[in-house]
PDB file of C-alpha atoms in Angstrom:
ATOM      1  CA  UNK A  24      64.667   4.561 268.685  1.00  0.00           C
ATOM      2  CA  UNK A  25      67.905   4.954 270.391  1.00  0.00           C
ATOM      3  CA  UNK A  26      68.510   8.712 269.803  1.00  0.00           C
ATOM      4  CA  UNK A  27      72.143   9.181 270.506  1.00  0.00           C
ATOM      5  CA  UNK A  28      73.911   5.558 270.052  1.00  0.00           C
ATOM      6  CA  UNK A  29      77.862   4.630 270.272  1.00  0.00           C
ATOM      7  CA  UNK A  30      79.308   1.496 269.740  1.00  0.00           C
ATOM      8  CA  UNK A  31      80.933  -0.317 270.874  1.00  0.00           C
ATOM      9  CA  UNK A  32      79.559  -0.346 274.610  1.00  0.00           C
ATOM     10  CA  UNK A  33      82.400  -2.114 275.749  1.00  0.00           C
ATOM     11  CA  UNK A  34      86.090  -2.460 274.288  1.00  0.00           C
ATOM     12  CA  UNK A  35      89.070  -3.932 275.693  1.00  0.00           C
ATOM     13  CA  UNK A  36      92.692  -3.749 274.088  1.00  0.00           C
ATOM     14  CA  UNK A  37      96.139  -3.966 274.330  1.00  0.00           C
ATOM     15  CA  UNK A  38      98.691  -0.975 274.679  1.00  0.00           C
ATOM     16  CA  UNK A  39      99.353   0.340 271.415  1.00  0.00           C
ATOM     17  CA  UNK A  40      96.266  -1.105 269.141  1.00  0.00           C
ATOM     18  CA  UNK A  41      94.094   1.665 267.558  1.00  0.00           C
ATOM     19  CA  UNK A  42      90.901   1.029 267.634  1.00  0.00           C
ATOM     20  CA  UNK A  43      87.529   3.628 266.960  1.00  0.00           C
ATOM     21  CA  UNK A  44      84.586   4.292 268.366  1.00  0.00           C
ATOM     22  CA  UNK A  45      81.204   5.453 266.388  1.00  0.00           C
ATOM     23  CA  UNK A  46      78.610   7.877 267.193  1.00  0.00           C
ATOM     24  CA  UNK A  47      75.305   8.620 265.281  1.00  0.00           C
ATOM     25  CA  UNK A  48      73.150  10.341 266.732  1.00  0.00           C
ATOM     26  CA  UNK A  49      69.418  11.074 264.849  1.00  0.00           C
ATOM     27  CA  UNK A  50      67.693  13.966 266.234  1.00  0.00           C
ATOM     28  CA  UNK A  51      68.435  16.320 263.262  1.00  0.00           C
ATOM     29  CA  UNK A  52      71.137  18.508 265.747  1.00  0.00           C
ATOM     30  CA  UNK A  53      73.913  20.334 264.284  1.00  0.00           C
ATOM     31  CA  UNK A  54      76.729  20.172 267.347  1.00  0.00           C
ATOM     32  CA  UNK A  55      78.257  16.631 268.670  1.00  0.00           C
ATOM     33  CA  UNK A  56      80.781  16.013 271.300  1.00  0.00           C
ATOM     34  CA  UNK A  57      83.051  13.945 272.700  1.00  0.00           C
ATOM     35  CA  UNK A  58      83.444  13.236 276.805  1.00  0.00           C
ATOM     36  CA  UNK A  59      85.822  11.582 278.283  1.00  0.00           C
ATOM     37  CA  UNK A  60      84.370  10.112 281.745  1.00  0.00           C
ATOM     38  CA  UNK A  61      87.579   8.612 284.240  1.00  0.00           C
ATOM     39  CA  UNK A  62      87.327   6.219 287.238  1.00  0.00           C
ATOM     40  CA  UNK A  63      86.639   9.458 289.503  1.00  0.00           C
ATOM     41  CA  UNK A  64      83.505  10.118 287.436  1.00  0.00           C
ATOM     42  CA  UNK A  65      84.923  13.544 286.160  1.00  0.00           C
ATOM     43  CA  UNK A  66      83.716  14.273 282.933  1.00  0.00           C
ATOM     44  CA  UNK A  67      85.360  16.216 280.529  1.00  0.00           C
ATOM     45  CA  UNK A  68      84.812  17.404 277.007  1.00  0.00           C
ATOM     46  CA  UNK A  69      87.805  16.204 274.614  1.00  0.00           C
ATOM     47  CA  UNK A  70      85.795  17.548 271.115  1.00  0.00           C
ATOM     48  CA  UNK A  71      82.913  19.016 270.100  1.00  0.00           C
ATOM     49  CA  UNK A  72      81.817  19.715 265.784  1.00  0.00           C
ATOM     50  CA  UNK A  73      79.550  21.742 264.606  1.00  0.00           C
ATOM     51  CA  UNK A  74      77.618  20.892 261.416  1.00  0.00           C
ATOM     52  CA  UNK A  75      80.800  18.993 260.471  1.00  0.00           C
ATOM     53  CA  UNK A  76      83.624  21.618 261.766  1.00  0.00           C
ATOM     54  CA  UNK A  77      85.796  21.470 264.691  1.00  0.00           C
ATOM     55  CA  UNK A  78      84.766  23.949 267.115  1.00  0.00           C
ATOM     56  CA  UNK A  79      86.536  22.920 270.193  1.00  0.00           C
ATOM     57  CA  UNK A  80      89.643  20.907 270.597  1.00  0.00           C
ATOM     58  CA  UNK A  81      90.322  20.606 274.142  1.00  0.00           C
ATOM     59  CA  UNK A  82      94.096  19.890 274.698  1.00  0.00           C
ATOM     60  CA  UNK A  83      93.646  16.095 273.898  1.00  0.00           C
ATOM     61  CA  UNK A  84      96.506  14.354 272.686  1.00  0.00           C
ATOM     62  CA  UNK A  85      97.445  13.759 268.875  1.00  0.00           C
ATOM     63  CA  UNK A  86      96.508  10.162 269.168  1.00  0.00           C
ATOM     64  CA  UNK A  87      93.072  11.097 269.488  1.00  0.00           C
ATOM     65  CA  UNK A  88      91.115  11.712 266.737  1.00  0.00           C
ATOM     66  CA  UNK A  89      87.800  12.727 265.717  1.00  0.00           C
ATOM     67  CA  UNK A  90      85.765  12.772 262.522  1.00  0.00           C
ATOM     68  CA  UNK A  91      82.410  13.846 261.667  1.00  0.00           C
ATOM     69  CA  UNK A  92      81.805  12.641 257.797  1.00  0.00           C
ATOM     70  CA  UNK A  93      78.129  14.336 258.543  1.00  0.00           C
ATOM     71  CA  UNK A  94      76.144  16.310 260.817  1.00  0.00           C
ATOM     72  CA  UNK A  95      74.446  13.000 262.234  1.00  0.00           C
ATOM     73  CA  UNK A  96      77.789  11.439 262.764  1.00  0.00           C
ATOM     74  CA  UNK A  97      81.254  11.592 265.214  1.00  0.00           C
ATOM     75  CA  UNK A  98      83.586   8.828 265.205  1.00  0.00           C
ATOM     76  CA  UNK A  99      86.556   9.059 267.572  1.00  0.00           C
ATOM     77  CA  UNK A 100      89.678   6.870 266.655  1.00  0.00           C
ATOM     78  CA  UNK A 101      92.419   6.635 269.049  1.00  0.00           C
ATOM     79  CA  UNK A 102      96.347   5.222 267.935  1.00  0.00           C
ATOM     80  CA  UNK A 103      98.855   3.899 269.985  1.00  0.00           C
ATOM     81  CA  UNK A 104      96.084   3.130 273.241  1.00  0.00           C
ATOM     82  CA  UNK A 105      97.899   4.020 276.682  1.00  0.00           C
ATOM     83  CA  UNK A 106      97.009   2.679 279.828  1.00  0.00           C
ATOM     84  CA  UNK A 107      95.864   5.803 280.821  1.00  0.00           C
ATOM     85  CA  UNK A 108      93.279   6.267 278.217  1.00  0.00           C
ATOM     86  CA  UNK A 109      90.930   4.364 279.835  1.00  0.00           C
ATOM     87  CA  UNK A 110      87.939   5.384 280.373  1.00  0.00           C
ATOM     88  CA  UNK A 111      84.177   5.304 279.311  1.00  0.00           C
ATOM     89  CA  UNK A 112      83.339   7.940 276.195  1.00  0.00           C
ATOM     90  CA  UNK A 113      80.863   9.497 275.666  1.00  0.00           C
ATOM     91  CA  UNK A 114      78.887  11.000 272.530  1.00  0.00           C
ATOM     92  CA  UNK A 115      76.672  13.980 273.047  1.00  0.00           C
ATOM     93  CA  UNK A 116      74.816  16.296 270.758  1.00  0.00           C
ATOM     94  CA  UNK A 117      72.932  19.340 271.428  1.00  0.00           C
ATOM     95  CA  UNK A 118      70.243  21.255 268.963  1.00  0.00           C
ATOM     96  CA  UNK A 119      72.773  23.956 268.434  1.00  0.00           C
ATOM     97  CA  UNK A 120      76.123  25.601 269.132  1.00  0.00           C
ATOM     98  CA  UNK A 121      75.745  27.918 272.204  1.00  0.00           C
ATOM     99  CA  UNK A 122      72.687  29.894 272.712  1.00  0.00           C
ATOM    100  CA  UNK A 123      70.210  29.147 275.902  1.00  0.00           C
ATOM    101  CA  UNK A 124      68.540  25.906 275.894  1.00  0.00           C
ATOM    102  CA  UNK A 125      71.289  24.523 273.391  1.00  0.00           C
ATOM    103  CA  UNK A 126      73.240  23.421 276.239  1.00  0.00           C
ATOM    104  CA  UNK A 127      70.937  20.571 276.704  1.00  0.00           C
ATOM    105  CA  UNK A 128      73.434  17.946 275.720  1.00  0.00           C
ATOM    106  CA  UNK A 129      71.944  14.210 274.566  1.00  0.00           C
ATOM    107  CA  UNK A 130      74.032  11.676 275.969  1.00  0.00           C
ATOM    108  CA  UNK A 131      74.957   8.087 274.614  1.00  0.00           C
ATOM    109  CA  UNK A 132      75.042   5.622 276.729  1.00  0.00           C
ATOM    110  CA  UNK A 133      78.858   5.289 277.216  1.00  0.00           C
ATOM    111  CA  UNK A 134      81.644   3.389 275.555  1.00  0.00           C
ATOM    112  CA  UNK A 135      83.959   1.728 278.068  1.00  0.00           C
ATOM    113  CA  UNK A 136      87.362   1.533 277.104  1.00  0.00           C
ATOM    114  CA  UNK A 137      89.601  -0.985 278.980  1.00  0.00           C
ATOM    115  CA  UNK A 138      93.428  -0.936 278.268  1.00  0.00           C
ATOM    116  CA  UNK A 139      95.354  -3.531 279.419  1.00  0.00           C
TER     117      UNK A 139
ATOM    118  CA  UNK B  30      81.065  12.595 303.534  1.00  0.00           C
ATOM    119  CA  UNK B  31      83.141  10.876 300.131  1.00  0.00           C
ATOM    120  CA  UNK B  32      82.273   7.876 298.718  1.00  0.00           C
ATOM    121  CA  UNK B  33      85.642   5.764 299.336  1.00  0.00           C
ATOM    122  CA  UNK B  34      87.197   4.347 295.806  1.00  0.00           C
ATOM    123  CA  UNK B  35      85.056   7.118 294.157  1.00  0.00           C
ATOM    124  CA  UNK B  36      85.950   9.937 295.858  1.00  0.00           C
ATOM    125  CA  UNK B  37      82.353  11.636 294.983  1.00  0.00           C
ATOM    126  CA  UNK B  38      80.652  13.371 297.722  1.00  0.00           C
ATOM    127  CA  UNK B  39      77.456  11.594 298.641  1.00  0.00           C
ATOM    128  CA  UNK B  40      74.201  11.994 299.765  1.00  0.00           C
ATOM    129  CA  UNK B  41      72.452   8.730 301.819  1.00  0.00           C
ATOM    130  CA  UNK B  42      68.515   9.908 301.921  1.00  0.00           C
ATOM    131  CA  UNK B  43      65.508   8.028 303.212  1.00  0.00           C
ATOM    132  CA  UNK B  44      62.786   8.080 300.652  1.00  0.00           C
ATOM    133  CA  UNK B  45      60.372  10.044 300.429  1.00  0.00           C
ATOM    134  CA  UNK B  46      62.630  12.740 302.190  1.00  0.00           C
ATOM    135  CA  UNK B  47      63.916  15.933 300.449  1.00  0.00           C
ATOM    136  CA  UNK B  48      66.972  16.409 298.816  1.00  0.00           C
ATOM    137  CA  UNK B  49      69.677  19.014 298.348  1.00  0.00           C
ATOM    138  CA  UNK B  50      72.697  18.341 296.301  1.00  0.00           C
ATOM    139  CA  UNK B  51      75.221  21.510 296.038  1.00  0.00           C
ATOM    140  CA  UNK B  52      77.167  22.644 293.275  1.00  0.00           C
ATOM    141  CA  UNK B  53      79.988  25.005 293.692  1.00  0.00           C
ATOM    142  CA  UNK B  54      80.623  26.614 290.510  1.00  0.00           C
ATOM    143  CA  UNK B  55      84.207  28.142 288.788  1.00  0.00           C
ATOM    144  CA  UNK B  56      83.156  30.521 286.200  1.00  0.00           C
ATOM    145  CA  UNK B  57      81.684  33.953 287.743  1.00  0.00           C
ATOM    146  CA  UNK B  58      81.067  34.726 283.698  1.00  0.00           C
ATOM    147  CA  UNK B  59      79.181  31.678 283.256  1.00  0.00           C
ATOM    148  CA  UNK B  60      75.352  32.527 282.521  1.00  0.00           C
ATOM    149  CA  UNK B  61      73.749  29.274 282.175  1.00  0.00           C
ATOM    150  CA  UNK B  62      73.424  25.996 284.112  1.00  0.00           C
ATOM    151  CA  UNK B  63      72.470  22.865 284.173  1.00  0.00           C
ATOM    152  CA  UNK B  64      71.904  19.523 286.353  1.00  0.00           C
ATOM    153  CA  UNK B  65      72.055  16.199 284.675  1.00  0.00           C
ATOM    154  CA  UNK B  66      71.603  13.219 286.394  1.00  0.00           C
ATOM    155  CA  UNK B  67      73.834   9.620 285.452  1.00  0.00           C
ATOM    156  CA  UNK B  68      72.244   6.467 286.338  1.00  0.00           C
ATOM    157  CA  UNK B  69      74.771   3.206 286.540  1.00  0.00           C
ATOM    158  CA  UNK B  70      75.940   2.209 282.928  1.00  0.00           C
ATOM    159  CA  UNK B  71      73.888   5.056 281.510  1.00  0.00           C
ATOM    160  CA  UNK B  72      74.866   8.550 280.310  1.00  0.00           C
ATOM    161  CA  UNK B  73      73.910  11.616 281.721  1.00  0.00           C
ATOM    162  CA  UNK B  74      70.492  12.309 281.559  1.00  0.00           C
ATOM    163  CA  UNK B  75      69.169  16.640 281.192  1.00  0.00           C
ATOM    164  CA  UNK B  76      67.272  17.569 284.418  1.00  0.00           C
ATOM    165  CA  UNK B  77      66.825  20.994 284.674  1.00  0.00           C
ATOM    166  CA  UNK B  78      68.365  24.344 283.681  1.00  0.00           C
ATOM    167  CA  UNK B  79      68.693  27.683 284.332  1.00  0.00           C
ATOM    168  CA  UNK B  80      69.917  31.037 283.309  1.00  0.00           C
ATOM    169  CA  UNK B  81      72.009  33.179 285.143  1.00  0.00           C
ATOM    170  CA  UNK B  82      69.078  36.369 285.480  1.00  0.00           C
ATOM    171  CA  UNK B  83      67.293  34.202 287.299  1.00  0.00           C
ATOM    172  CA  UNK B  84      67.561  32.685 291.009  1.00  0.00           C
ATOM    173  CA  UNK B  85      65.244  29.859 291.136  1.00  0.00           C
ATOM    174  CA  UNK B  86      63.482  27.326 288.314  1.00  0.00           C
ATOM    175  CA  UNK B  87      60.998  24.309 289.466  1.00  0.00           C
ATOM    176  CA  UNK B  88      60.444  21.443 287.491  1.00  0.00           C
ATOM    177  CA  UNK B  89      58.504  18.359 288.215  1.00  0.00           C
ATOM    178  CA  UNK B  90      59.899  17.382 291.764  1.00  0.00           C
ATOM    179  CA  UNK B  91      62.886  19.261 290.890  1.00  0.00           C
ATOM    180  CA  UNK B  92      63.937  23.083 291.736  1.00  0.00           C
ATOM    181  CA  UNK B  93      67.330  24.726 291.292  1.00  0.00           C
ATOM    182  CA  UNK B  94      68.667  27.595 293.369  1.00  0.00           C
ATOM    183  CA  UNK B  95      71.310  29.570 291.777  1.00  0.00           C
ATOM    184  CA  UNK B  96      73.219  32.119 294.186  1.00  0.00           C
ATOM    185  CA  UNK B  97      75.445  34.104 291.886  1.00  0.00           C
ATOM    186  CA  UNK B  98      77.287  35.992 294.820  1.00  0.00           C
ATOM    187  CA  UNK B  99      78.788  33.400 296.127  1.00  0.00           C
ATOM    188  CA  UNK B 100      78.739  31.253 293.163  1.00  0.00           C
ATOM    189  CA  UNK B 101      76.825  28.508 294.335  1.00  0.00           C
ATOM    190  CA  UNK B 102      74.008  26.213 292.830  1.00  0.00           C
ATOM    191  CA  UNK B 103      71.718  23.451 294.403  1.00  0.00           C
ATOM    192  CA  UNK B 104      69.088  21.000 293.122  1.00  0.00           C
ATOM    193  CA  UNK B 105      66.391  20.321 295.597  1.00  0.00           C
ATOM    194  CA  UNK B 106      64.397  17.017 295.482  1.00  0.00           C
ATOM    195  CA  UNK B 107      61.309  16.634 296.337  1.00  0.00           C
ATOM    196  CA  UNK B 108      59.908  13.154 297.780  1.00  0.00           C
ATOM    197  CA  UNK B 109      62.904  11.000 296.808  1.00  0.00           C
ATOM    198  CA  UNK B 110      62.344   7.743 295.353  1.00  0.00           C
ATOM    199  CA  UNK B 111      65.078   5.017 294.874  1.00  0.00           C
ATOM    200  CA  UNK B 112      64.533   5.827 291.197  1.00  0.00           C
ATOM    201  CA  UNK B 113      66.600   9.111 292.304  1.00  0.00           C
ATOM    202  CA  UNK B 114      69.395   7.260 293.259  1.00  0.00           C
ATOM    203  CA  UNK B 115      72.475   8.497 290.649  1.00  0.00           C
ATOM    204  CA  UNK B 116      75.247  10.522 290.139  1.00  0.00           C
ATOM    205  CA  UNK B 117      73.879  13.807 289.583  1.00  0.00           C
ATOM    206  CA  UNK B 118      76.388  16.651 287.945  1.00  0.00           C
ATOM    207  CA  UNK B 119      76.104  20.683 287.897  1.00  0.00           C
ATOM    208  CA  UNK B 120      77.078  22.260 284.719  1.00  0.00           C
ATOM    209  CA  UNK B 121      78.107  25.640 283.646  1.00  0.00           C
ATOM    210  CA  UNK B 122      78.439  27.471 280.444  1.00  0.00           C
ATOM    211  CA  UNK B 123      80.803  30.397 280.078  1.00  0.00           C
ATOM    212  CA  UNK B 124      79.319  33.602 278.942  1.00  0.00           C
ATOM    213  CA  UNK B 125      80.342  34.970 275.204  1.00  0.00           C
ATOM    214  CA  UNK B 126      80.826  32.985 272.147  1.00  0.00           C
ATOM    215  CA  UNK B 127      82.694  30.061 274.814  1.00  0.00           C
ATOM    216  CA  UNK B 128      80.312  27.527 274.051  1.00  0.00           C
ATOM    217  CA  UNK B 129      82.076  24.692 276.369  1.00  0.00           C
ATOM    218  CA  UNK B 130      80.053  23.139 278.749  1.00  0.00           C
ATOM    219  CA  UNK B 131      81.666  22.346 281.866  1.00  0.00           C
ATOM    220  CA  UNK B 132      80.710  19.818 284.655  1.00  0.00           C
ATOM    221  CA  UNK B 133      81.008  19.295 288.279  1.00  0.00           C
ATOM    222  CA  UNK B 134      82.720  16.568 290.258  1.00  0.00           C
ATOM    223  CA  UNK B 135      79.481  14.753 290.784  1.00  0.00           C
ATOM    224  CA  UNK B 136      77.736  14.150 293.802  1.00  0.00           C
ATOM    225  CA  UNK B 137      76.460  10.265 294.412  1.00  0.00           C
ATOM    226  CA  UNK B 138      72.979  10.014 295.664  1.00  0.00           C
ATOM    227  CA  UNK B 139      71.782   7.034 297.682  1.00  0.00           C
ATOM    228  CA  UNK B 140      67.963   6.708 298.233  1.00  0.00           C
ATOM    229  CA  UNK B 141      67.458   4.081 301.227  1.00  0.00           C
ATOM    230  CA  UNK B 142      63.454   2.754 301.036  1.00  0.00           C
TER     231      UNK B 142
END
């Protein structure tokens, strides 16, 4: 069983659609996040919940975002797509929020966002 | 060297060689690290960790060096096997209630059998 999984894996779009992107992730952890992973392969976190509540918001624009309807759950929509915003994303979740060991971050595989 | 189109430092190794990747780190308030390691078309993948009272951690194959002073970290790899070959990323956590993980640039890792 796939214990962090994203769809779609691969998404290409035009400038200006809004599309979304899921996350569930089923290992009973209480944080998710959202990466954001560019052509350079710098990764960098955009959002991360915590048992349902926003804990970090990390200067990403207004078009982005994020929802967690549950713990087990992180959907990222994005509105008005820009060139610029592609990219691969990723979902994460760790056990916890903070704390040694809680850093261990679970990785999706990657959703690669193509803007054309 | 840097990987052209990339721009990620890289590492060529022969297998079976050892391996040291370096990781220069921001945060002089950060207490805990990690190294995670991204295959092709995969997400990063947990290697090993370690907190900031210590100076060395070994894993299986793996060790990390952390030199606070001058803020620097490394992953040594022992025996290198084209399985190795990734992206492999440092990652620091900020001391406090700052519960932000934040990574490296990434260093590419070629293992040549």
């Amino acid at each position: 069983d796939t214990a962090v999984s994203q769809t779609p894996k691969y998404l290409v779009t035009q400038m200006g659609n809004d599309k979304s992107i899921k996350c569930e992730q089923n290992l009973g952890h209480d944080t998710m996040y959202w990466y954001k992973q560019d052509s350079k392969k710098f990764l960098k976190i955009m959002f991360s919940y915590n048992n349902k509540e926003l804990i970090i918001n990390e200067t990403v624009p207004n078009r982005f975002s994020p929802k967690s309807p549950d713990k087990a759950h992180l959907n990222l929509h994005i509105n008005s797509l820009e060139l610029g915003d592609s990219a691969v994303y990723f979902c994460a979740s760790s056990l916890r929020l903070g704390g040694f060991g809680a850093g261990e971050l679970f990785f999706g595989e990657g959703s690669r966002l193509t803007v054309l | 060297g840097e990987s052209v189109g990339l721009h990620l430092p890289t590492l060529s190794v022969q297998e079976g060689d050892n391996s040291i990747i370096n990781c220069a780190y921001s945060n002089s308030a950060s207490d805990y690290f990690i190294w995670y390691k991204q295959e092709s078309g995969k997400g990063p993948q947990f290697i090993i960790d370690i907190r900031s009272n210590m100076d060395k951690r070994q894993g299986q194959r793996v060790t990390v060096l952390l030199n606070k002073t001058v803020k620097h970290l490394s992953l040594q790899i022992a025996a290198t096997q084209p399985g190795d070959s990734a992206v492999y990323f440092c990652a620091e956590k900020p001391g406090g209630s700052n519960y932000k993980l934040t990574f490296g640039k990434g260093t590419l890792l070629t293992v040549n059998p």
